[in-house]
Amino acid sequence: MNAATERKTPSFLLGATTTQFTSLPEVNIVLLGALGVGKSALTVKYITKRFISEYDPDLEDTYCKIEVLDQQEVIVRLMDTCYKERREPDRYLKWADSFFVVYSITSRPTFEYAQKYLDLVIQNHRNGGNPECPLVLIGNKVDLERYRQVSKLEGATCAEKYDAVFFETTAAEDYDEVEEVFHKVLRLVLQDQSRFLSLKPLYIAEDKMASNLNRNSLPRNLRSHIIASSNSKLPPVSKDRKPDEKSFLLMDRNPKFKLFNKGFRIFQS
Ligand SMILES: Nc1nc2c(ncn2[C@@H]2O[C@H](COP(=O)(O)OP(=O)(O)OP(=O)(O)O)[C@@H](O)[C@H]2O)c(=O)[nH]1
């Protein structure tokens, strides 16, 4: 594949590995939250501008999109976790550059559940995770205002407690709102990455890089800028993942991917 064709790759790639885009900045986002809060809906809305109404709650998927943000192309990967993920959090805790903890404003239990995820991420920060990694609390389903159980103030107060960025949004309506949430967070992550690069310029000859550079001494979100390895780009796979759900591993070999393997029904918004 030459450089010209590389740029023609579709802007949304289900679970793509992205060896061909290694010069672009990359941001990995993990979506966490209780069953049915809208993690998949927000993911698919951001990737495709469409709203899903059906889903398989037992599946985890990773999506990739080449985003143009402030005239700069950025590789954005989203890991849409399933509720079983709290059983083996290390996989996504190490992979993420930002965490979206989602609850539904129509369900107080999901708000309480969200706080368990916030605790988990904070704990990870304390145990050596990147404390600059933006933590984002999202109250979803604001289109269902009449069923609201969690006030905006409660959401904002909770976010403040965890030093998280707070948004209320809906996957069911305007795409621009969802896009804005992602863009704000991407800017935060990218600012952090560029701050690090400006502090620690790397003057390492390319041929010596792989042997001399201690990849683990860099923040996790910068490692992929230094060493291009297709396997390092793959998100770790949940042990709960069903054996036949390997679409994201197959992506490099089959660019004519199926759009979704969750059996989503998609409606144009
Ligand atoms: N009205 C409304 N419905 C939503 C919204 N987001 C998601 N839904 C619906 O809520 C249900 C659950 O959404 P999902 O996106 O599958 O939720 P999830 O958090 O991924 O759930 P799991 O995969 O089970 O963890 C689906 O029927 C969605 O169509 C929203 O913003 N507004």
Short mmCIF file of C-alpha atoms and ligand atoms in Angstrom, two decimals:
data_model
loop_
_atom_site.label_atom_id
_atom_site.label_comp_id
_atom_site.label_asym_id
_atom_site.label_seq_id
_atom_site.Cartn_x
_atom_site.Cartn_y
_atom_site.Cartn_z
CA MET A 1 0.00 0.00 0.00
CA ASN A 2 1.51 3.39 -0.91
CA ALA A 3 1.12 6.70 0.90
CA ALA A 4 -1.64 7.88 -1.43
CA THR A 5 -3.81 4.85 -0.89
CA GLU A 6 -3.18 4.88 2.82
CA ARG A 7 -5.04 8.15 3.13
CA LYS A 8 -8.03 6.66 1.34
CA THR A 9 -8.62 4.12 4.04
CA PRO A 10 -12.17 4.54 5.35
CA SER A 11 -12.37 6.90 8.29
CA PHE A 12 -14.02 4.33 10.47
CA LEU A 13 -12.42 0.93 10.77
CA LEU A 14 -13.84 -1.67 13.04
CA GLY A 15 -11.03 -2.74 15.27
CA ALA A 16 -8.37 -1.77 12.79
CA THR A 17 -4.72 -2.16 13.51
CA THR A 18 -3.05 0.95 12.27
CA THR A 19 0.50 0.16 11.34
CA GLN A 20 0.00 2.23 8.20
CA PHE A 21 -0.71 5.41 10.20
CA THR A 22 2.16 5.28 12.67
CA SER A 23 3.24 8.86 12.10
CA LEU A 24 -0.07 10.24 13.30
CA PRO A 25 -0.82 11.03 16.92
CA GLU A 26 -2.92 8.37 18.55
CA VAL A 27 -5.47 8.46 21.32
CA ASN A 28 -6.97 5.39 22.95
CA ILE A 29 -10.23 5.88 24.80
CA VAL A 30 -11.95 3.29 26.97
CA LEU A 31 -15.66 3.57 27.68
CA LEU A 32 -16.75 2.17 31.02
CA GLY A 33 -20.11 2.02 32.71
CA ALA A 34 -23.02 -0.14 33.74
CA LEU A 35 -25.12 -2.25 31.44
CA GLY A 36 -27.25 -0.26 29.02
CA VAL A 37 -26.01 3.26 29.79
CA GLY A 38 -25.18 3.91 26.15
CA LYS A 39 -21.47 3.14 25.79
CA SER A 40 -22.01 1.38 22.48
CA ALA A 41 -24.49 3.99 21.32
CA LEU A 42 -22.04 6.83 22.04
CA THR A 43 -19.21 4.93 20.39
CA VAL A 44 -21.16 4.21 17.25
CA LYS A 45 -22.59 7.72 17.17
CA TYR A 46 -19.10 9.18 17.24
CA ILE A 47 -17.75 6.77 14.65
CA THR A 48 -20.68 6.79 12.22
CA LYS A 49 -22.94 9.71 13.23
CA ARG A 50 -25.74 7.18 13.64
CA PHE A 51 -27.74 5.88 16.53
CA ILE A 52 -28.03 2.20 17.41
CA SER A 53 -31.06 0.69 19.01
CA GLU A 54 -30.07 -2.93 19.40
CA TYR A 55 -26.95 -4.44 20.78
CA ASP A 56 -25.37 -7.48 22.29
CA PRO A 57 -24.40 -6.55 25.84
CA ASP A 58 -21.90 -9.41 26.13
CA LEU A 59 -19.52 -8.16 23.50
CA GLU A 60 -16.57 -5.86 23.65
CA ASP A 61 -15.35 -4.13 20.53
CA THR A 62 -12.64 -1.73 19.57
CA TYR A 63 -13.22 0.85 16.89
CA CYS A 64 -10.81 3.09 15.09
CA LYS A 65 -11.40 6.37 13.35
CA ILE A 66 -9.05 8.81 11.64
CA GLU A 67 -10.25 12.11 13.00
CA VAL A 68 -9.33 15.54 11.70
CA LEU A 69 -8.96 17.81 14.69
CA ASP A 70 -7.70 21.38 14.31
CA GLN A 71 -6.32 20.54 10.85
CA GLN A 72 -4.41 17.59 12.27
CA GLU A 73 -5.19 13.94 11.59
CA VAL A 74 -5.43 11.84 14.73
CA ILE A 75 -5.98 8.14 15.14
CA VAL A 76 -8.73 7.62 17.67
CA ARG A 77 -9.38 4.16 19.04
CA LEU A 78 -12.39 3.46 21.21
CA MET A 79 -12.74 0.39 23.36
CA ASP A 80 -16.39 -0.18 24.06
CA THR A 81 -16.24 -2.46 27.06
CA CYS A 82 -18.97 -4.76 28.29
CA TYR A 83 -20.10 -4.90 31.88
CA LYS A 84 -17.93 -7.95 32.63
CA GLU A 85 -14.84 -5.83 32.14
CA ARG A 86 -14.47 -4.93 35.78
CA ARG A 87 -13.28 -8.47 36.29
CA GLU A 88 -10.05 -7.90 34.39
CA PRO A 89 -9.43 -4.18 34.31
CA ASP A 90 -5.67 -4.26 33.81
CA ARG A 91 -6.03 -4.73 30.07
CA TYR A 92 -7.80 -1.48 29.43
CA LEU A 93 -6.28 0.49 32.31
CA LYS A 94 -2.87 0.13 30.70
CA TRP A 95 -4.13 0.73 27.17
CA ALA A 96 -6.13 3.91 27.68
CA ASP A 97 -5.13 7.55 27.19
CA SER A 98 -8.50 8.63 28.52
CA PHE A 99 -11.42 7.02 30.33
CA PHE A 100 -15.05 7.81 29.64
CA VAL A 101 -17.13 6.69 32.58
CA VAL A 102 -20.74 6.70 31.42
CA TYR A 103 -23.99 6.59 33.37
CA SER A 104 -27.57 7.16 32.36
CA ILE A 105 -29.23 10.22 33.84
CA THR A 106 -32.41 8.12 33.97
CA SER A 107 -30.91 5.53 36.31
CA ARG A 108 -29.47 6.26 39.72
CA PRO A 109 -27.94 2.80 40.10
CA THR A 110 -25.85 3.41 36.97
CA PHE A 111 -24.62 6.67 38.51
CA GLU A 112 -23.58 4.80 41.63
CA TYR A 113 -21.94 2.16 39.48
CA ALA A 114 -20.05 4.88 37.60
CA GLN A 115 -18.43 5.92 40.87
CA LYS A 116 -16.98 2.41 41.24
CA TYR A 117 -15.33 2.85 37.86
CA LEU A 118 -14.05 6.28 38.84
CA ASP A 119 -12.55 4.74 41.98
CA LEU A 120 -10.97 2.03 39.88
CA VAL A 121 -9.32 4.51 37.52
CA ILE A 122 -8.13 6.73 40.37
CA GLN A 123 -6.67 3.67 42.03
CA ASN A 124 -4.88 2.90 38.77
CA HIS A 125 -3.45 6.42 38.69
CA ARG A 126 -2.13 5.91 42.19
CA ASN A 127 -0.57 2.60 41.18
CA GLY A 128 1.56 4.09 38.45
CA GLY A 129 -0.98 4.88 35.74
CA ASN A 130 -0.68 8.23 34.02
CA PRO A 131 -2.35 10.80 36.30
CA GLU A 132 -2.59 13.21 33.37
CA CYS A 133 -4.82 10.74 31.54
CA PRO A 134 -8.14 12.63 31.35
CA LEU A 135 -10.96 11.10 33.30
CA VAL A 136 -14.35 11.97 31.85
CA LEU A 137 -17.72 11.48 33.50
CA ILE A 138 -20.64 11.40 31.07
CA GLY A 139 -24.31 11.55 31.99
CA ASN A 140 -25.96 10.07 28.89
CA LYS A 141 -29.58 9.97 27.66
CA VAL A 142 -30.44 13.61 28.32
CA ASP A 143 -33.07 13.28 25.60
CA LEU A 144 -35.02 11.34 28.24
CA GLU A 145 -35.20 14.34 30.57
CA ARG A 146 -38.65 13.41 31.82
CA TYR A 147 -37.20 10.21 33.32
CA ARG A 148 -34.23 11.94 34.91
CA GLN A 149 -33.10 10.46 38.26
CA VAL A 150 -29.67 12.09 38.55
CA SER A 151 -29.48 15.87 38.53
CA LYS A 152 -26.87 17.71 36.53
CA LEU A 153 -25.53 19.19 39.75
CA GLU A 154 -24.99 15.73 41.23
CA GLY A 155 -23.08 14.70 38.12
CA ALA A 156 -20.94 17.83 38.18
CA THR A 157 -20.24 17.49 41.91
CA CYS A 158 -19.22 13.89 41.49
CA ALA A 159 -16.92 14.79 38.58
CA GLU A 160 -15.30 17.51 40.66
CA LYS A 161 -14.65 15.05 43.46
CA TYR A 162 -12.71 12.81 41.06
CA ASP A 163 -11.09 15.68 39.17
CA ALA A 164 -12.93 14.48 36.09
CA VAL A 165 -14.29 16.46 33.16
CA PHE A 166 -18.08 16.35 33.13
CA PHE A 167 -20.56 16.27 30.26
CA GLU A 168 -24.20 15.49 29.85
CA THR A 169 -25.13 14.30 26.41
CA THR A 170 -27.27 11.96 24.35
CA ALA A 171 -26.40 9.43 21.71
CA ALA A 172 -29.94 9.61 20.36
CA GLU A 173 -29.96 13.13 19.00
CA ASP A 174 -27.51 15.69 17.69
CA TYR A 175 -24.18 14.30 16.45
CA ASP A 176 -22.43 17.63 17.00
CA GLU A 177 -22.87 17.41 20.74
CA VAL A 178 -21.29 13.99 20.91
CA GLU A 179 -18.52 15.08 18.60
CA GLU A 180 -17.81 18.08 20.82
CA VAL A 181 -17.36 15.84 23.84
CA PHE A 182 -14.83 13.73 21.97
CA HIS A 183 -13.04 16.73 20.52
CA LYS A 184 -12.62 18.41 23.90
CA VAL A 185 -11.16 15.26 25.38
CA LEU A 186 -8.91 14.60 22.38
CA ARG A 187 -7.48 18.10 22.75
CA LEU A 188 -6.75 17.46 26.43
CA VAL A 189 -4.94 14.21 25.64
CA LEU A 190 -3.00 15.72 22.75
CA GLN A 191 -2.00 18.75 24.82
CA ASP A 192 -0.63 16.38 27.40
CA GLN A 193 1.30 14.43 24.78
CA SER A 194 2.78 17.55 23.19
CA ARG A 195 3.72 18.93 26.60
CA PHE A 196 5.66 15.77 27.28
CA LEU A 197 7.39 15.90 23.90
CA SER A 198 8.39 19.52 24.40
CA LEU A 199 9.88 18.66 27.78
CA LYS A 200 11.76 15.61 26.61
CA PRO A 201 12.92 15.92 23.01
CA LEU A 202 14.13 12.61 21.68
CA TYR A 203 17.38 12.73 19.72
CA ILE A 204 17.69 9.08 18.96
CA ALA A 205 18.86 7.72 15.64
CA GLU A 206 16.10 5.70 14.12
CA ASP A 207 18.23 2.58 13.71
CA LYS A 208 19.18 2.65 17.40
CA MET A 209 15.75 3.39 18.63
CA ALA A 210 14.38 -0.10 19.01
CA SER A 211 17.44 -1.43 20.77
CA ASN A 212 18.33 1.55 22.99
CA LEU A 213 15.09 3.09 24.01
CA ASN A 214 13.39 1.84 27.10
CA ARG A 215 9.88 1.97 25.81
CA ASN A 216 8.44 1.50 29.26
CA SER A 217 10.08 4.66 30.55
CA LEU A 218 7.73 6.72 28.40
CA PRO A 219 4.15 7.53 29.24
CA ARG A 220 1.99 4.78 27.82
CA ASN A 221 0.28 7.16 25.44
CA LEU A 222 3.57 8.10 23.77
CA ARG A 223 5.09 4.70 23.27
CA SER A 224 3.41 4.13 19.95
CA HIS A 225 5.00 7.33 18.62
CA ILE A 226 8.42 5.88 19.21
CA ILE A 227 8.24 2.31 18.07
CA ALA A 228 6.02 1.14 15.28
CA SER A 229 4.86 -2.33 16.04
CA SER A 230 1.61 -3.64 14.71
CA ASN A 231 1.08 -5.89 17.68
CA SER A 232 1.63 -3.08 20.15
CA LYS A 233 -1.29 -1.25 18.55
CA LEU A 234 -3.75 -4.01 19.19
CA PRO A 235 -5.90 -3.53 22.21
CA PRO A 236 -5.76 -6.41 24.62
CA VAL A 237 -8.56 -8.90 24.28
CA SER A 238 -11.00 -9.66 27.00
CA LYS A 239 -10.98 -13.19 28.30
CA ASP A 240 -14.75 -12.87 28.23
CA ARG A 241 -14.71 -12.31 24.51
CA LYS A 242 -16.39 -15.12 22.69
CA PRO A 243 -13.97 -17.17 20.58
CA ASP A 244 -15.46 -16.19 17.24
CA GLU A 245 -15.29 -12.46 17.89
CA LYS A 246 -11.98 -11.75 16.25
CA SER A 247 -13.02 -9.18 13.71
CA PHE A 248 -10.59 -6.58 14.95
CA LEU A 249 -7.69 -8.99 14.70
CA LEU A 250 -8.64 -9.76 11.13
CA MET A 251 -8.87 -6.17 10.04
CA ASP A 252 -5.43 -5.80 8.49
CA ARG A 253 -6.00 -8.80 6.34
CA ASN A 254 -9.50 -7.88 5.31
CA PRO A 255 -10.03 -4.18 4.83
CA LYS A 256 -13.55 -4.85 3.57
CA PHE A 257 -14.59 -5.40 7.13
CA LYS A 258 -18.07 -5.91 8.39
CA LEU A 259 -19.17 -2.68 9.90
CA PHE A 260 -20.29 -4.06 13.21
CA ASN A 261 -20.18 -7.44 14.77
CA LYS A 262 -22.50 -6.53 17.59
CA GLY A 263 -25.56 -7.00 15.45
CA PHE A 264 -26.42 -3.35 15.80
CA ARG A 265 -29.45 -1.93 14.14
CA ILE A 266 -28.49 1.52 12.98
CA PHE A 267 -30.75 4.47 12.34
CA GLN A 268 -29.72 7.62 10.57
CA SER A 269 -30.00 10.49 13.04
N1 LIG B 1 -33.04 7.52 24.42
C1 LIG B 1 -31.78 7.14 24.42
N2 LIG B 1 -31.47 5.84 24.35
C2 LIG B 1 -30.16 5.49 24.36
C3 LIG B 1 -29.13 6.44 24.43
N3 LIG B 1 -27.96 5.78 24.44
C4 LIG B 1 -28.25 4.49 24.34
N4 LIG B 1 -29.57 4.30 24.31
C5 LIG B 1 -30.29 3.03 24.24
O1 LIG B 1 -30.01 2.33 25.44
C6 LIG B 1 -29.85 0.93 25.16
C7 LIG B 1 -28.48 0.49 25.63
O2 LIG B 1 -27.51 1.20 24.88
P1 LIG B 1 -26.04 0.61 24.64
O3 LIG B 1 -25.30 1.63 23.88
O4 LIG B 1 -26.08 -0.74 24.08
O5 LIG B 1 -25.54 0.53 26.14
P2 LIG B 1 -24.15 -0.04 26.66
O6 LIG B 1 -23.71 0.84 27.76
O7 LIG B 1 -23.21 -0.25 25.54
O8 LIG B 1 -24.59 -1.42 27.25
P3 LIG B 1 -23.72 -2.77 27.41
O9 LIG B 1 -23.13 -3.07 26.06
O10 LIG B 1 -24.76 -3.72 27.82
O11 LIG B 1 -22.71 -2.55 28.48
C8 LIG B 1 -30.04 0.75 23.66
O12 LIG B 1 -31.37 0.38 23.44
C9 LIG B 1 -29.77 2.13 23.12
O13 LIG B 1 -30.47 2.36 21.92
C10 LIG B 1 -29.49 7.82 24.51
O14 LIG B 1 -28.66 8.74 24.59
N5 LIG B 1 -30.82 8.12 24.51
#
